[in-house]
Amino acid sequence: MIKTPFSGALLAVLMLFWPGVSSARVDPQAAPPVAVTVTRDGDRWTADFTFAHEAPVWAFFDSALLRQSREPWRPAWWSVETPGVILDRQGRYDVLRTADGSPVPGHVRVVMRPQAGDLEAAYDPALMFSDGTVALFSGQFDVIRLESVEAARALPMDLNGVDVQGEPSQVTWRDLSGPLLFRGEWQDTVTAVDARTYVLFGEAQTRQGEGVTTVIDPGLPRWLGEKLADFTPEVMAFYASRLGPSRGGVPTLMVSWTGPTERLSSMGGSVLPGMISMSFEGEGVLDPDRAALDRAHWFIGHEAAHFWLGSNGLRYAFAREAWITEGGADLMAVRAIAAIDPTNDARTELQREVDDCVSLARGAPVAGAGERGQHRAYYACGAVWALAMESARQRADGGDFFDMLTDFQRESADDGILSRAEWLAAMTRVAADPAPAEAIARMLDEGVDDPAAVLAGIFAGTGVPHRLEEGVLTLL
Ligand SMILES: [Zn+2]
């Protein structure tokens, strides 16, 4: 099981918006609609759900599939101890329900077996450290109240803009053997709603570095830990110099190490408010060869970019528009790494994006890639389109993609959302020609038979040096 470094790796920034819910705050006097107590007692992990309302079905808001198997993780890793309650998959969601359709009891106990697992475009449920430390993603306990199993089956994958009954659970975190790390502070117990973070159970060492606090697995290959601690502040400083300070203060970098699995070289990660989480696995990252180093740089560059374009900065409006943030973060990473390390080969990275976009966009709408499990298309095509936008900007006034982002930051200051319409309108403006944006819209919505030719047309319209020969599109 070899996971290619980029298809499975640079993933996963999901923006957890609560659809149809204006505020996540709860009245401290009122019982929360859903309260969950997460307890670690040695090797035993439990989640005790308390529901203030009756419902026959509770669906887990965050129900992404495991990337490699495309199977749901909860039915395999969680068991319900409460008699008569079933945990299974209905449509695109994991649900708690009863066999006979009667209301789920007011208290449900789940036993959890946290493990490493990479989800499709979503936060991994757990980061596993080699010393037994475990970090759990706070959002995995949020549920939606439903009237029936049929209603669960009818729920779309992307709930942005969908009106559902639900608000983030109130989660209490406890470790019977000691304090836990929550938002950079060690505490005995924590109760929080919609925390959007990883809560760390264990004795991991935290280290204050320049511009970043690190929690790094003691088992992680030393060179990689040092590189992460050094390069992350460097790349963050580069972005800040172009785009202004990131929100949320000094971020925490949490890095877990699953072990030197044979024939595997895997990097995964995501960004949350005030936190970058990463997980590494495989013998492929044991030694600091050039390829591993390049990948680590690339990975950090991409994840750090999300503090400005992604969950912490400008956001997309819908999951099918992840090409805006993932592709943009890829191009940001290319430019940042080239600025910091002049020996880096930016053209090769960009050519890879072109090649992947050409193969993933053929005959299928790119907007639907997420539903097909082809999230890579968002990164590759998004980066290629961002490259075209940058080229048009360069031709217009000598600017670059960061200048485009600066404009977007200003234009989207009120809601923080960079919509597809705004992105495409900016493309038309900067190219002084509607054709490139129209071609991108066609790739997104309808799919094209010959992506290489369509991309070549976009490049021609925006001034990206290229060659199209016998159907092969090459950046010059
Ligand atoms: Zn990303």
Tab-separated table of C-alpha atoms and ligand atoms in Angstrom:
chain	number	residue	atom	x	y	z
A	1	MET	CA	0.000	0.000	0.000
A	2	ILE	CA	1.995	2.859	-1.291
A	3	LYS	CA	0.325	6.136	-0.953
A	4	THR	CA	1.632	8.646	-3.406
A	5	PRO	CA	2.765	11.701	-1.567
A	6	PHE	CA	0.313	14.063	-3.077
A	7	SER	CA	-2.823	12.192	-3.860
A	8	GLY	CA	-3.244	11.062	-0.323
A	9	ALA	CA	-1.304	13.625	1.430
A	10	LEU	CA	-1.743	17.279	1.151
A	11	LEU	CA	-5.283	17.086	1.875
A	12	ALA	CA	-7.869	17.898	3.825
A	13	VAL	CA	-9.021	21.178	4.847
A	14	LEU	CA	-12.669	20.956	5.414
A	15	MET	CA	-14.485	23.969	6.593
A	16	LEU	CA	-16.996	22.994	9.158
A	17	PHE	CA	-19.733	25.503	8.884
A	18	TRP	CA	-22.909	24.906	10.710
A	19	PRO	CA	-25.542	25.143	8.052
A	20	GLY	CA	-28.703	26.920	8.969
A	21	VAL	CA	-27.398	27.760	12.416
A	22	SER	CA	-26.498	31.342	13.088
A	23	SER	CA	-24.726	30.932	16.382
A	24	ALA	CA	-22.891	28.090	18.019
A	25	ARG	CA	-23.140	29.552	21.494
A	26	VAL	CA	-25.319	27.938	24.087
A	27	ASP	CA	-27.149	29.548	26.936
A	28	PRO	CA	-25.138	28.430	29.985
A	29	GLN	CA	-28.369	28.111	31.983
A	30	ALA	CA	-30.060	25.782	29.522
A	31	ALA	CA	-29.139	22.146	29.050
A	32	PRO	CA	-27.298	21.808	25.754
A	33	PRO	CA	-29.220	19.917	23.055
A	34	VAL	CA	-26.380	17.422	22.861
A	35	ALA	CA	-23.729	17.008	25.550
A	36	VAL	CA	-20.864	14.572	25.165
A	37	THR	CA	-18.304	13.514	27.739
A	38	VAL	CA	-15.134	12.055	26.271
A	39	THR	CA	-13.109	10.097	28.805
A	40	ARG	CA	-9.769	8.379	28.552
A	41	ASP	CA	-9.194	5.812	31.272
A	42	GLY	CA	-5.932	4.151	30.364
A	43	ASP	CA	-6.621	2.246	27.182
A	44	ARG	CA	-10.375	2.621	27.454
A	45	TRP	CA	-11.963	5.525	25.617
A	46	THR	CA	-15.634	6.353	25.994
A	47	ALA	CA	-17.950	8.975	24.602
A	48	ASP	CA	-21.143	9.452	26.601
A	49	PHE	CA	-23.828	11.233	24.616
A	50	THR	CA	-26.719	12.974	26.381
A	51	PHE	CA	-29.552	14.071	24.128
A	52	ALA	CA	-31.996	16.675	25.437
A	53	HIS	CA	-34.475	15.902	22.655
A	54	GLU	CA	-35.949	12.699	21.365
A	55	ALA	CA	-35.106	11.611	17.851
A	56	PRO	CA	-35.100	8.284	16.035
A	57	VAL	CA	-31.856	9.112	14.235
A	58	TRP	CA	-28.773	11.191	15.012
A	59	ALA	CA	-26.382	11.622	12.099
A	60	PHE	CA	-22.744	12.584	12.561
A	61	PHE	CA	-22.119	15.862	10.842
A	62	ASP	CA	-18.565	14.926	9.955
A	63	SER	CA	-18.921	11.536	8.248
A	64	ALA	CA	-16.166	11.531	5.640
A	65	LEU	CA	-14.852	8.206	4.376
A	66	LEU	CA	-11.391	6.779	4.916
A	67	ARG	CA	-9.305	7.768	1.927
A	68	GLN	CA	-7.753	4.421	1.134
A	69	SER	CA	-10.720	2.094	1.576
A	70	ARG	CA	-13.524	4.619	0.970
A	71	GLU	CA	-15.218	2.967	3.956
A	72	PRO	CA	-16.738	4.781	6.958
A	73	TRP	CA	-14.504	4.694	10.035
A	74	ARG	CA	-17.001	4.982	12.905
A	75	PRO	CA	-18.720	1.591	12.443
A	76	ALA	CA	-15.263	-0.037	12.542
A	77	TRP	CA	-13.712	1.960	15.387
A	78	TRP	CA	-16.681	2.674	17.643
A	79	SER	CA	-19.001	0.240	19.425
A	80	VAL	CA	-22.212	1.220	21.134
A	81	GLU	CA	-22.602	-0.179	24.652
A	82	THR	CA	-26.148	1.037	25.177
A	83	PRO	CA	-28.543	-1.834	24.413
A	84	GLY	CA	-30.773	-1.435	21.377
A	85	VAL	CA	-28.758	1.365	19.794
A	86	ILE	CA	-27.146	0.820	16.403
A	87	LEU	CA	-24.285	2.717	14.824
A	88	ASP	CA	-24.173	2.285	11.069
A	89	ARG	CA	-23.889	4.032	7.736
A	90	GLN	CA	-26.973	5.476	6.075
A	91	GLY	CA	-26.327	7.228	2.786
A	92	ARG	CA	-23.384	9.555	3.262
A	93	TYR	CA	-23.602	9.643	7.053
A	94	ASP	CA	-22.770	7.579	10.102
A	95	VAL	CA	-25.848	7.489	12.340
A	96	LEU	CA	-26.996	6.430	15.771
A	97	ARG	CA	-30.448	4.860	15.639
A	98	THR	CA	-32.589	2.089	17.104
A	99	ALA	CA	-33.465	-1.170	15.417
A	100	ASP	CA	-37.224	-0.543	15.570
A	101	GLY	CA	-37.217	3.163	14.715
A	102	SER	CA	-38.164	4.268	18.220
A	103	PRO	CA	-36.360	7.285	19.712
A	104	VAL	CA	-32.720	6.876	20.588
A	105	PRO	CA	-32.333	6.784	24.413
A	106	GLY	CA	-31.358	10.012	26.149
A	107	HIS	CA	-27.984	8.567	27.150
A	108	VAL	CA	-25.817	6.572	24.775
A	109	ARG	CA	-22.387	5.234	25.575
A	110	VAL	CA	-19.896	4.595	22.804
A	111	VAL	CA	-16.550	2.856	23.269
A	112	MET	CA	-13.926	4.235	20.939
A	113	ARG	CA	-10.737	2.730	19.579
A	114	PRO	CA	-8.892	5.772	18.252
A	115	GLN	CA	-6.446	4.983	15.465
A	116	ALA	CA	-4.587	6.605	12.632
A	117	GLY	CA	-6.686	7.068	9.548
A	118	ASP	CA	-6.706	9.537	6.743
A	119	LEU	CA	-10.132	10.877	5.778
A	120	GLU	CA	-11.273	12.311	2.471
A	121	ALA	CA	-11.263	16.100	2.733
A	122	ALA	CA	-11.948	16.075	6.443
A	123	TYR	CA	-10.063	16.216	9.701
A	124	ASP	CA	-8.676	12.869	10.768
A	125	PRO	CA	-10.550	11.703	13.890
A	126	ALA	CA	-7.341	10.970	15.792
A	127	LEU	CA	-3.648	11.739	15.599
A	128	MET	CA	-1.702	8.865	17.114
A	129	PHE	CA	1.687	9.554	18.692
A	130	SER	CA	4.252	6.792	19.063
A	131	ASP	CA	4.523	7.358	22.851
A	132	GLY	CA	0.826	6.695	23.409
A	133	THR	CA	-0.254	10.310	23.236
A	134	VAL	CA	-3.467	10.730	21.260
A	135	ALA	CA	-5.089	13.864	19.873
A	136	LEU	CA	-8.798	13.722	19.089
A	137	PHE	CA	-10.556	16.024	16.652
A	138	SER	CA	-13.239	17.944	18.500
A	139	GLY	CA	-15.762	17.965	15.656
A	140	GLN	CA	-16.300	14.201	15.460
A	141	PHE	CA	-19.020	14.311	18.147
A	142	ASP	CA	-21.289	16.836	16.435
A	143	VAL	CA	-24.635	15.438	15.332
A	144	ILE	CA	-27.716	16.355	13.348
A	145	ARG	CA	-31.194	15.448	14.563
A	146	LEU	CA	-33.256	13.569	11.978
A	147	GLU	CA	-36.793	12.223	11.714
A	148	SER	CA	-35.947	8.966	9.991
A	149	VAL	CA	-33.351	6.768	8.338
A	150	GLU	CA	-34.743	7.948	4.999
A	151	ALA	CA	-33.960	11.523	5.991
A	152	ALA	CA	-30.383	10.461	6.745
A	153	ARG	CA	-30.076	8.779	3.372
A	154	ALA	CA	-31.333	11.932	1.671
A	155	LEU	CA	-28.703	14.217	3.246
A	156	PRO	CA	-26.209	15.555	0.703
A	157	MET	CA	-22.482	15.295	1.354
A	158	ASP	CA	-21.990	19.052	1.457
A	159	LEU	CA	-24.241	20.608	4.085
A	160	ASN	CA	-23.153	24.173	3.377
A	161	GLY	CA	-26.357	26.049	2.690
A	162	VAL	CA	-28.582	23.133	3.746
A	163	ASP	CA	-31.013	23.724	6.578
A	164	VAL	CA	-30.587	20.956	9.161
A	165	GLN	CA	-31.475	20.586	12.821
A	166	GLY	CA	-28.254	20.592	14.637
A	167	GLU	CA	-25.700	22.598	16.415
A	168	PRO	CA	-22.282	21.648	17.671
A	169	SER	CA	-22.286	19.361	20.680
A	170	GLN	CA	-21.056	20.561	24.040
A	171	VAL	CA	-18.062	18.321	24.635
A	172	THR	CA	-16.361	17.727	27.976
A	173	TRP	CA	-12.871	16.252	27.786
A	174	ARG	CA	-11.297	14.240	30.621
A	175	ASP	CA	-8.189	12.122	31.018
A	176	LEU	CA	-8.288	10.181	34.285
A	177	SER	CA	-4.493	9.941	34.343
A	178	GLY	CA	-3.650	13.627	34.017
A	179	PRO	CA	-4.185	16.946	32.289
A	180	LEU	CA	-4.886	17.400	28.610
A	181	LEU	CA	-3.662	20.017	26.168
A	182	PHE	CA	-6.394	22.262	24.823
A	183	ARG	CA	-5.568	25.265	22.640
A	184	GLY	CA	-2.002	25.404	23.881
A	185	GLU	CA	-2.856	25.068	27.586
A	186	TRP	CA	-2.715	22.075	29.925
A	187	GLN	CA	-6.008	21.666	31.788
A	188	ASP	CA	-7.657	19.015	33.949
A	189	THR	CA	-11.012	19.025	32.223
A	190	VAL	CA	-12.322	21.199	29.452
A	191	THR	CA	-15.853	21.830	28.260
A	192	ALA	CA	-16.252	23.501	24.904
A	193	VAL	CA	-18.661	23.919	22.028
A	194	ASP	CA	-17.481	23.963	18.417
A	195	ALA	CA	-13.838	24.046	19.530
A	196	ARG	CA	-12.492	23.145	16.068
A	197	THR	CA	-9.245	21.810	17.384
A	198	TYR	CA	-7.367	18.684	18.364
A	199	VAL	CA	-7.416	17.878	22.070
A	200	LEU	CA	-4.217	16.163	23.193
A	201	PHE	CA	-4.261	13.313	25.711
A	202	GLY	CA	-0.809	12.335	26.977
A	203	GLU	CA	2.500	13.649	28.142
A	204	ALA	CA	3.825	15.155	24.948
A	205	GLN	CA	6.421	17.893	25.279
A	206	THR	CA	5.479	21.297	23.968
A	207	ARG	CA	8.154	23.636	22.712
A	208	GLN	CA	7.877	27.374	22.108
A	209	GLY	CA	9.588	28.210	18.862
A	210	GLU	CA	9.815	31.332	16.810
A	211	GLY	CA	6.279	32.125	15.722
A	212	VAL	CA	4.989	28.626	16.399
A	213	THR	CA	4.451	26.300	19.368
A	214	THR	CA	5.296	22.721	18.482
A	215	VAL	CA	4.085	19.407	19.841
A	216	ILE	CA	6.180	16.871	17.983
A	217	ASP	CA	6.051	13.118	18.403
A	218	PRO	CA	9.282	11.999	20.115
A	219	GLY	CA	9.443	9.098	17.656
A	220	LEU	CA	9.348	11.279	14.555
A	221	PRO	CA	12.603	11.060	12.560
A	222	ARG	CA	14.718	13.820	14.053
A	223	TRP	CA	15.528	15.592	10.792
A	224	LEU	CA	11.854	15.889	9.978
A	225	GLY	CA	10.959	17.325	13.379
A	226	GLU	CA	13.736	19.892	13.075
A	227	LYS	CA	12.702	20.777	9.558
A	228	LEU	CA	9.096	21.248	10.608
A	229	ALA	CA	10.039	23.425	13.570
A	230	ASP	CA	12.393	25.550	11.439
A	231	PHE	CA	10.653	25.798	8.107
A	232	THR	CA	7.108	26.412	9.361
A	233	PRO	CA	7.871	29.831	10.926
A	234	GLU	CA	9.927	30.718	7.860
A	235	VAL	CA	7.148	30.027	5.417
A	236	MET	CA	4.570	31.671	7.686
A	237	ALA	CA	6.761	34.796	7.780
A	238	PHE	CA	6.902	34.818	3.991
A	239	TYR	CA	3.120	34.667	3.698
A	240	ALA	CA	2.693	37.321	6.374
A	241	SER	CA	5.055	39.617	4.472
A	242	ARG	CA	2.808	39.382	1.412
A	243	LEU	CA	-0.649	39.030	2.942
A	244	GLY	CA	-0.488	40.555	6.406
A	245	PRO	CA	-0.571	38.766	9.748
A	246	SER	CA	-2.545	35.532	10.023
A	247	ARG	CA	-5.467	35.427	12.367
A	248	GLY	CA	-5.455	33.584	15.640
A	249	GLY	CA	-2.077	34.414	17.121
A	250	VAL	CA	0.817	31.999	17.547
A	251	PRO	CA	-0.246	28.695	16.025
A	252	THR	CA	0.412	25.255	17.438
A	253	LEU	CA	2.050	22.724	15.155
A	254	MET	CA	1.018	19.224	16.221
A	255	VAL	CA	2.909	16.417	14.533
A	256	SER	CA	2.254	12.732	15.024
A	257	TRP	CA	4.268	9.748	13.803
A	258	THR	CA	2.580	6.440	13.077
A	259	GLY	CA	5.819	4.544	12.508
A	260	PRO	CA	8.195	3.378	9.775
A	261	THR	CA	5.660	1.263	7.881
A	262	GLU	CA	7.357	-0.564	5.033
A	263	ARG	CA	7.020	0.757	1.499
A	264	LEU	CA	5.045	3.742	2.707
A	265	SER	CA	5.858	7.419	2.673
A	266	SER	CA	2.906	9.363	3.858
A	267	MET	CA	2.294	12.896	5.002
A	268	GLY	CA	-1.134	14.088	5.974
A	269	GLY	CA	-2.327	17.238	7.566
A	270	SER	CA	-4.841	19.952	8.012
A	271	VAL	CA	-5.266	23.402	9.413
A	272	LEU	CA	-7.596	24.519	12.158
A	273	PRO	CA	-7.908	27.893	13.859
A	274	GLY	CA	-4.561	28.382	15.571
A	275	MET	CA	-3.298	24.942	14.662
A	276	ILE	CA	-1.575	22.969	11.944
A	277	SER	CA	-1.823	19.233	12.440
A	278	MET	CA	0.340	16.793	10.559
A	279	SER	CA	0.811	13.075	10.618
A	280	PHE	CA	3.651	11.127	9.084
A	281	GLU	CA	4.091	7.450	8.428
A	282	GLY	CA	6.434	5.162	6.571
A	283	GLU	CA	10.052	4.237	6.037
A	284	GLY	CA	10.120	6.716	3.156
A	285	VAL	CA	10.564	9.626	5.578
A	286	LEU	CA	13.203	8.032	7.816
A	287	ASP	CA	16.129	9.664	6.037
A	288	PRO	CA	16.503	13.243	4.856
A	289	ASP	CA	17.018	12.687	1.162
A	290	ARG	CA	16.295	15.463	-1.255
A	291	ALA	CA	12.940	14.057	-2.326
A	292	ALA	CA	11.681	13.675	1.238
A	293	LEU	CA	12.929	17.153	2.090
A	294	ASP	CA	11.207	18.663	-0.933
A	295	ARG	CA	8.007	16.935	0.009
A	296	ALA	CA	8.197	18.141	3.587
A	297	HIS	CA	8.742	21.719	2.390
A	298	TRP	CA	5.921	21.446	-0.065
A	299	PHE	CA	3.635	20.001	2.559
A	300	ILE	CA	4.384	22.705	5.131
A	301	GLY	CA	4.056	25.393	2.468
A	302	HIS	CA	0.628	24.141	1.490
A	303	GLU	CA	-0.729	23.694	5.011
A	304	ALA	CA	0.653	27.015	6.242
A	305	ALA	CA	-0.955	28.766	3.257
A	306	HIS	CA	-4.361	27.827	4.662
A	307	PHE	CA	-3.894	30.338	7.441
A	308	TRP	CA	-4.541	32.918	4.742
A	309	LEU	CA	-6.468	30.962	2.121
A	310	GLY	CA	-8.540	28.190	3.646
A	311	SER	CA	-10.133	27.622	6.981
A	312	ASN	CA	-8.439	30.498	8.798
A	313	GLY	CA	-8.402	33.160	6.108
A	314	LEU	CA	-10.437	33.500	2.942
A	315	ARG	CA	-12.838	30.576	2.725
A	316	TYR	CA	-14.857	28.941	0.003
A	317	ALA	CA	-18.658	28.896	0.105
A	318	PHE	CA	-19.217	25.241	-0.835
A	319	ALA	CA	-17.104	22.093	-0.691
A	320	ARG	CA	-17.279	21.756	-4.482
A	321	GLU	CA	-15.382	25.053	-4.610
A	322	ALA	CA	-12.395	23.646	-2.722
A	323	TRP	CA	-10.370	24.217	-5.913
A	324	ILE	CA	-10.251	27.888	-4.860
A	325	THR	CA	-8.503	27.179	-1.559
A	326	GLU	CA	-6.619	23.942	-2.305
A	327	GLY	CA	-5.349	25.005	-5.703
A	328	GLY	CA	-4.562	28.469	-4.404
A	329	ALA	CA	-2.658	27.018	-1.436
A	330	ASP	CA	-0.662	24.842	-3.834
A	331	LEU	CA	0.391	27.832	-5.927
A	332	MET	CA	1.174	29.824	-2.773
A	333	ALA	CA	3.405	26.956	-1.628
A	334	VAL	CA	5.240	26.859	-4.956
A	335	ARG	CA	5.943	30.570	-4.783
A	336	ALA	CA	6.895	30.585	-1.087
A	337	ILE	CA	9.287	27.681	-1.429
A	338	ALA	CA	10.928	29.210	-4.479
A	339	ALA	CA	11.399	32.446	-2.530
A	340	ILE	CA	12.965	30.670	0.459
A	341	ASP	CA	14.920	28.008	-1.451
A	342	PRO	CA	16.095	29.226	-4.854
A	343	THR	CA	17.277	25.738	-5.811
A	344	ASN	CA	13.710	24.458	-5.707
A	345	ASP	CA	12.284	23.436	-9.046
A	346	ALA	CA	8.948	25.234	-9.213
A	347	ARG	CA	8.297	24.334	-12.834
A	348	THR	CA	8.317	20.602	-12.094
A	349	GLU	CA	5.751	21.067	-9.343
A	350	LEU	CA	3.539	23.119	-11.611
A	351	GLN	CA	3.873	20.638	-14.475
A	352	ARG	CA	2.679	17.929	-12.117
A	353	GLU	CA	-0.408	20.002	-11.407
A	354	VAL	CA	-1.010	20.365	-15.146
A	355	ASP	CA	-0.602	16.625	-15.737
A	356	ASP	CA	-2.915	15.687	-12.878
A	357	CYS	CA	-5.556	18.197	-13.905
A	358	VAL	CA	-5.479	16.927	-17.486
A	359	SER	CA	-6.011	13.342	-16.385
A	360	LEU	CA	-8.598	14.025	-13.664
A	361	ALA	CA	-10.686	16.577	-15.572
A	362	ARG	CA	-11.225	14.483	-18.688
A	363	GLY	CA	-14.909	13.933	-19.353
A	364	ALA	CA	-16.031	14.744	-15.828
A	365	PRO	CA	-17.049	18.019	-14.174
A	366	VAL	CA	-14.286	19.099	-11.808
A	367	ALA	CA	-16.838	20.552	-9.364
A	368	GLY	CA	-18.116	17.014	-8.727
A	369	ALA	CA	-14.667	15.547	-8.045
A	370	GLY	CA	-15.263	15.412	-4.289
A	371	GLU	CA	-18.341	13.226	-4.679
A	372	ARG	CA	-16.262	10.903	-6.855
A	373	GLY	CA	-13.478	10.685	-4.270
A	374	GLN	CA	-11.109	12.559	-6.600
A	375	HIS	CA	-10.261	15.481	-4.351
A	376	ARG	CA	-6.870	15.672	-6.013
A	377	ALA	CA	-8.618	17.351	-8.957
A	378	TYR	CA	-9.354	20.376	-6.752
A	379	TYR	CA	-5.670	20.782	-5.942
A	380	ALA	CA	-4.353	20.212	-9.441
A	381	CYS	CA	-6.911	22.108	-11.530
A	382	GLY	CA	-7.226	24.825	-8.885
A	383	ALA	CA	-3.465	25.366	-8.990
A	384	VAL	CA	-3.401	25.443	-12.796
A	385	TRP	CA	-6.207	27.993	-12.934
A	386	ALA	CA	-4.511	30.061	-10.218
A	387	LEU	CA	-1.337	29.959	-12.308
A	388	ALA	CA	-3.291	31.318	-15.276
A	389	MET	CA	-4.759	34.059	-13.093
A	390	GLU	CA	-1.306	34.958	-11.845
A	391	SER	CA	0.047	35.117	-15.372
A	392	ALA	CA	-2.745	37.430	-16.454
A	393	ARG	CA	-1.985	39.649	-13.467
A	394	GLN	CA	1.686	39.685	-14.325
A	395	ARG	CA	0.893	40.705	-17.876
A	396	ALA	CA	-1.473	43.424	-16.652
A	397	ASP	CA	0.651	45.162	-14.036
A	398	GLY	CA	3.598	42.960	-13.081
A	399	GLY	CA	1.813	41.584	-10.008
A	400	ASP	CA	1.480	37.981	-8.875
A	401	PHE	CA	-0.972	35.621	-7.192
A	402	PHE	CA	-0.395	37.229	-3.794
A	403	ASP	CA	-1.487	40.564	-5.260
A	404	MET	CA	-4.666	38.851	-6.445
A	405	LEU	CA	-5.178	37.462	-2.944
A	406	THR	CA	-4.630	40.895	-1.424
A	407	ASP	CA	-7.441	42.200	-3.637
A	408	PHE	CA	-9.651	39.286	-2.589
A	409	GLN	CA	-8.903	39.940	1.083
A	410	ARG	CA	-10.090	43.509	0.621
A	411	GLU	CA	-13.151	42.647	-1.459
A	412	SER	CA	-14.239	39.815	0.850
A	413	ALA	CA	-13.479	41.622	4.082
A	414	ASP	CA	-17.108	41.564	5.204
A	415	ASP	CA	-17.862	37.839	4.993
A	416	GLY	CA	-14.432	36.265	4.503
A	417	ILE	CA	-15.772	34.146	1.673
A	418	LEU	CA	-14.073	34.002	-1.693
A	419	SER	CA	-16.842	32.698	-3.905
A	420	ARG	CA	-16.541	31.057	-7.277
A	421	ALA	CA	-18.361	34.016	-8.850
A	422	GLU	CA	-15.886	36.462	-7.299
A	423	TRP	CA	-12.925	34.346	-8.413
A	424	LEU	CA	-14.140	33.992	-11.995
A	425	ALA	CA	-15.102	37.673	-12.243
A	426	ALA	CA	-11.600	38.611	-11.099
A	427	MET	CA	-10.162	36.301	-13.755
A	428	THR	CA	-12.194	38.001	-16.454
A	429	ARG	CA	-11.146	41.410	-15.176
A	430	VAL	CA	-7.453	40.676	-14.974
A	431	ALA	CA	-7.360	38.818	-18.308
A	432	ALA	CA	-9.493	41.539	-19.932
A	433	ASP	CA	-11.256	38.658	-21.666
A	434	PRO	CA	-14.187	36.477	-20.540
A	435	ALA	CA	-12.933	33.383	-22.395
A	436	PRO	CA	-10.570	31.944	-19.727
A	437	ALA	CA	-13.205	32.189	-16.980
A	438	GLU	CA	-15.812	30.673	-19.289
A	439	ALA	CA	-13.518	27.752	-20.086
A	440	ILE	CA	-12.892	27.156	-16.367
A	441	ALA	CA	-16.644	27.227	-15.700
A	442	ARG	CA	-17.114	24.643	-18.445
A	443	MET	CA	-14.469	22.372	-16.906
A	444	LEU	CA	-16.133	22.773	-13.506
A	445	ASP	CA	-19.733	22.202	-14.509
A	446	GLU	CA	-19.818	20.094	-17.655
A	447	GLY	CA	-16.452	18.448	-17.997
A	448	VAL	CA	-14.486	18.581	-21.220
A	449	ASP	CA	-13.266	15.812	-23.507
A	450	ASP	CA	-9.833	17.272	-24.072
A	451	PRO	CA	-8.620	19.093	-20.942
A	452	ALA	CA	-5.148	19.620	-22.404
A	453	ALA	CA	-6.576	21.613	-25.289
A	454	VAL	CA	-8.919	23.581	-23.046
A	455	LEU	CA	-6.113	24.401	-20.597
A	456	ALA	CA	-3.894	25.403	-23.523
A	457	GLY	CA	-6.624	27.829	-24.543
A	458	ILE	CA	-6.751	29.227	-21.005
A	459	PHE	CA	-2.959	29.575	-21.007
A	460	ALA	CA	-3.065	31.335	-24.371
A	461	GLY	CA	-5.662	33.751	-23.040
A	462	THR	CA	-3.672	34.577	-19.910
A	463	GLY	CA	-0.099	34.474	-21.191
A	464	VAL	CA	1.213	31.289	-19.555
A	465	PRO	CA	4.153	30.046	-21.670
A	466	HIS	CA	3.309	26.558	-22.873
A	467	ARG	CA	3.437	24.074	-25.709
A	468	LEU	CA	0.683	21.716	-26.848
A	469	GLU	CA	2.051	18.872	-28.923
A	470	GLU	CA	0.148	15.740	-29.860
A	471	GLY	CA	-2.267	16.341	-27.013
A	472	VAL	CA	0.460	16.809	-24.408
A	473	LEU	CA	0.470	20.126	-22.580
A	474	THR	CA	3.870	21.254	-21.320
A	475	LEU	CA	4.752	24.365	-19.344
A	476	LEU	CA	7.758	26.211	-20.749
B	1	ZN	ZN	-5.068	22.008	1.746
